């Protein structure tokens, strides 16, 4: 069989599921389909979401499944890549474990399937077509609702013994610090994710400080624990010189720098690729993180490391998932 021109990538996140048909030679999305995500009480419901975006992306691209090398899925959660199993994810009730995603996809579409962690697919996308191109040793860090990371060594993603390598969001930046979502203490994610920054800003508003954020988000209730402050709002607030948001961003950037400096000393990568909506939108966060990384790392390693922004934006995950699917095919 001739080598397929396309593969399908699915990026299964906590708030949205994006499916895309990707042209493998150029790393370009030729058709995409997106749906909102939520919590799922069964494996079938979760699989249905995947089928929906795969079918939608194929229709949008006007491509047949027989022209695709395979389907790759990246999901925020623990994955057994070897067996194509989703072991567990925050989006799924705890009663559903060991969901055979790979097998289900293969049965339905008759093409090979690959299941990975969401950060690993994004790192693969950046490695092949984005900011990690032509660089064999780099780390990827994505900042969003949480903080995820991946280590690329000699062009391959390092899975680690139990598949957890690269979890920089759960490195300790303050031994007596805030409790993290994972239950640990003082982890980077509890200080510098967009969720963590949102909590700090809402806390300042509750204490009576004034911020442009309340103008930018009409009806914002600072006591609402589910309120989210999106990257675009933070960008506008920083541009307007808003003190509350700028302090929060500078503080978060410092913690990111502490975490990255640890990684620079320990792994000594050639390059650090920083991604995620808030890095993309808020230059102050990127610049502060870069400055603290160089300041805190060992002098030579800190001076030599290249620190760049991810290049594929929202597409790094789907492109990477498609590439991985084509490699297992
Ligand atoms: Zn943690």
PDB file of N, CA and C and ligand atoms in Angstrom, residues 167-171 178-190, ligand 1:
ATOM      1  N   UNK A 167       6.714  15.675  34.033  1.00  0.00           N
ATOM      2  CA  UNK A 167       5.634  16.312  34.813  1.00  0.00           C
ATOM      3  C   UNK A 167       6.156  17.500  35.624  1.00  0.00           C
ATOM      4  N   UNK A 168       6.608  18.510  34.905  1.00  0.00           N
ATOM      5  CA  UNK A 168       7.216  19.666  35.577  1.00  0.00           C
ATOM      6  C   UNK A 168       6.205  20.432  36.433  1.00  0.00           C
ATOM      7  N   UNK A 169       4.919  20.331  36.101  1.00  0.00           N
ATOM      8  CA  UNK A 169       3.888  21.014  36.886  1.00  0.00           C
ATOM      9  C   UNK A 169       3.872  20.563  38.331  1.00  0.00           C
ATOM     10  N   UNK A 170       4.411  19.379  38.573  1.00  0.00           N
ATOM     11  CA  UNK A 170       4.387  18.841  39.940  1.00  0.00           C
ATOM     12  C   UNK A 170       5.779  18.804  40.565  1.00  0.00           C
ATOM     13  N   UNK A 171       6.657  19.679  40.098  1.00  0.00           N
ATOM     14  CA  UNK A 171       7.925  19.855  40.817  1.00  0.00           C
ATOM     15  C   UNK A 171       7.666  20.851  41.945  1.00  0.00           C
ATOM     16  N   UNK A 178       1.515  26.025  48.729  1.00  0.00           N
ATOM     17  CA  UNK A 178       0.099  25.728  48.471  1.00  0.00           C
ATOM     18  C   UNK A 178      -0.110  24.258  48.128  1.00  0.00           C
ATOM     19  N   UNK A 179      -1.291  23.754  48.493  1.00  0.00           N
ATOM     20  CA  UNK A 179      -1.647  22.383  48.125  1.00  0.00           C
ATOM     21  C   UNK A 179      -2.016  22.375  46.637  1.00  0.00           C
ATOM     22  N   UNK A 180      -1.446  21.443  45.912  1.00  0.00           N
ATOM     23  CA  UNK A 180      -1.668  21.314  44.470  1.00  0.00           C
ATOM     24  C   UNK A 180      -2.913  20.465  44.215  1.00  0.00           C
ATOM     25  N   UNK A 181      -3.447  20.535  43.005  1.00  0.00           N
ATOM     26  CA  UNK A 181      -4.603  19.705  42.630  1.00  0.00           C
ATOM     27  C   UNK A 181      -4.327  18.220  42.807  1.00  0.00           C
ATOM     28  N   UNK A 182      -3.057  17.815  42.724  1.00  0.00           N
ATOM     29  CA  UNK A 182      -2.694  16.393  42.863  1.00  0.00           C
ATOM     30  C   UNK A 182      -2.613  15.972  44.315  1.00  0.00           C
ATOM     31  N   UNK A 183      -2.700  16.945  45.222  1.00  0.00           N
ATOM     32  CA  UNK A 183      -2.609  16.627  46.644  1.00  0.00           C
ATOM     33  C   UNK A 183      -1.235  16.913  47.232  1.00  0.00           C
ATOM     34  N   UNK A 184      -0.251  17.097  46.364  1.00  0.00           N
ATOM     35  CA  UNK A 184       1.099  17.412  46.842  1.00  0.00           C
ATOM     36  C   UNK A 184       1.189  18.861  47.289  1.00  0.00           C
ATOM     37  N   UNK A 185       2.338  19.240  47.792  1.00  0.00           N
ATOM     38  CA  UNK A 185       2.485  20.571  48.370  1.00  0.00           C
ATOM     39  C   UNK A 185       3.522  21.412  47.612  1.00  0.00           C
ATOM     40  N   UNK A 186       3.150  22.672  47.354  1.00  0.00           N
ATOM     41  CA  UNK A 186       4.108  23.623  46.792  1.00  0.00           C
ATOM     42  C   UNK A 186       4.516  23.352  45.353  1.00  0.00           C
ATOM     43  N   UNK A 187       3.649  22.677  44.592  1.00  0.00           N
ATOM     44  CA  UNK A 187       3.995  22.342  43.212  1.00  0.00           C
ATOM     45  C   UNK A 187       3.815  23.550  42.288  1.00  0.00           C
ATOM     46  N   UNK A 188       4.637  23.600  41.237  1.00  0.00           N
ATOM     47  CA  UNK A 188       4.630  24.718  40.295  1.00  0.00           C
ATOM     48  C   UNK A 188       3.226  25.035  39.770  1.00  0.00           C
ATOM     49  N   UNK A 189       2.477  23.984  39.445  1.00  0.00           N
ATOM     50  CA  UNK A 189       1.132  24.161  38.892  1.00  0.00           C
ATOM     51  C   UNK A 189       0.224  24.987  39.815  1.00  0.00           C
ATOM     52  N   UNK A 190       0.446  24.882  41.130  1.00  0.00           N
ATOM     53  CA  UNK A 190      -0.393  25.601  42.091  1.00  0.00           C
ATOM     54  C   UNK A 190      -0.045  27.093  42.149  1.00  0.00           C
TER      55      UNK A 190
HETATM   56 ZN1  LIG B   1       0.981  18.575  42.008  1.00  0.00          ZN
END
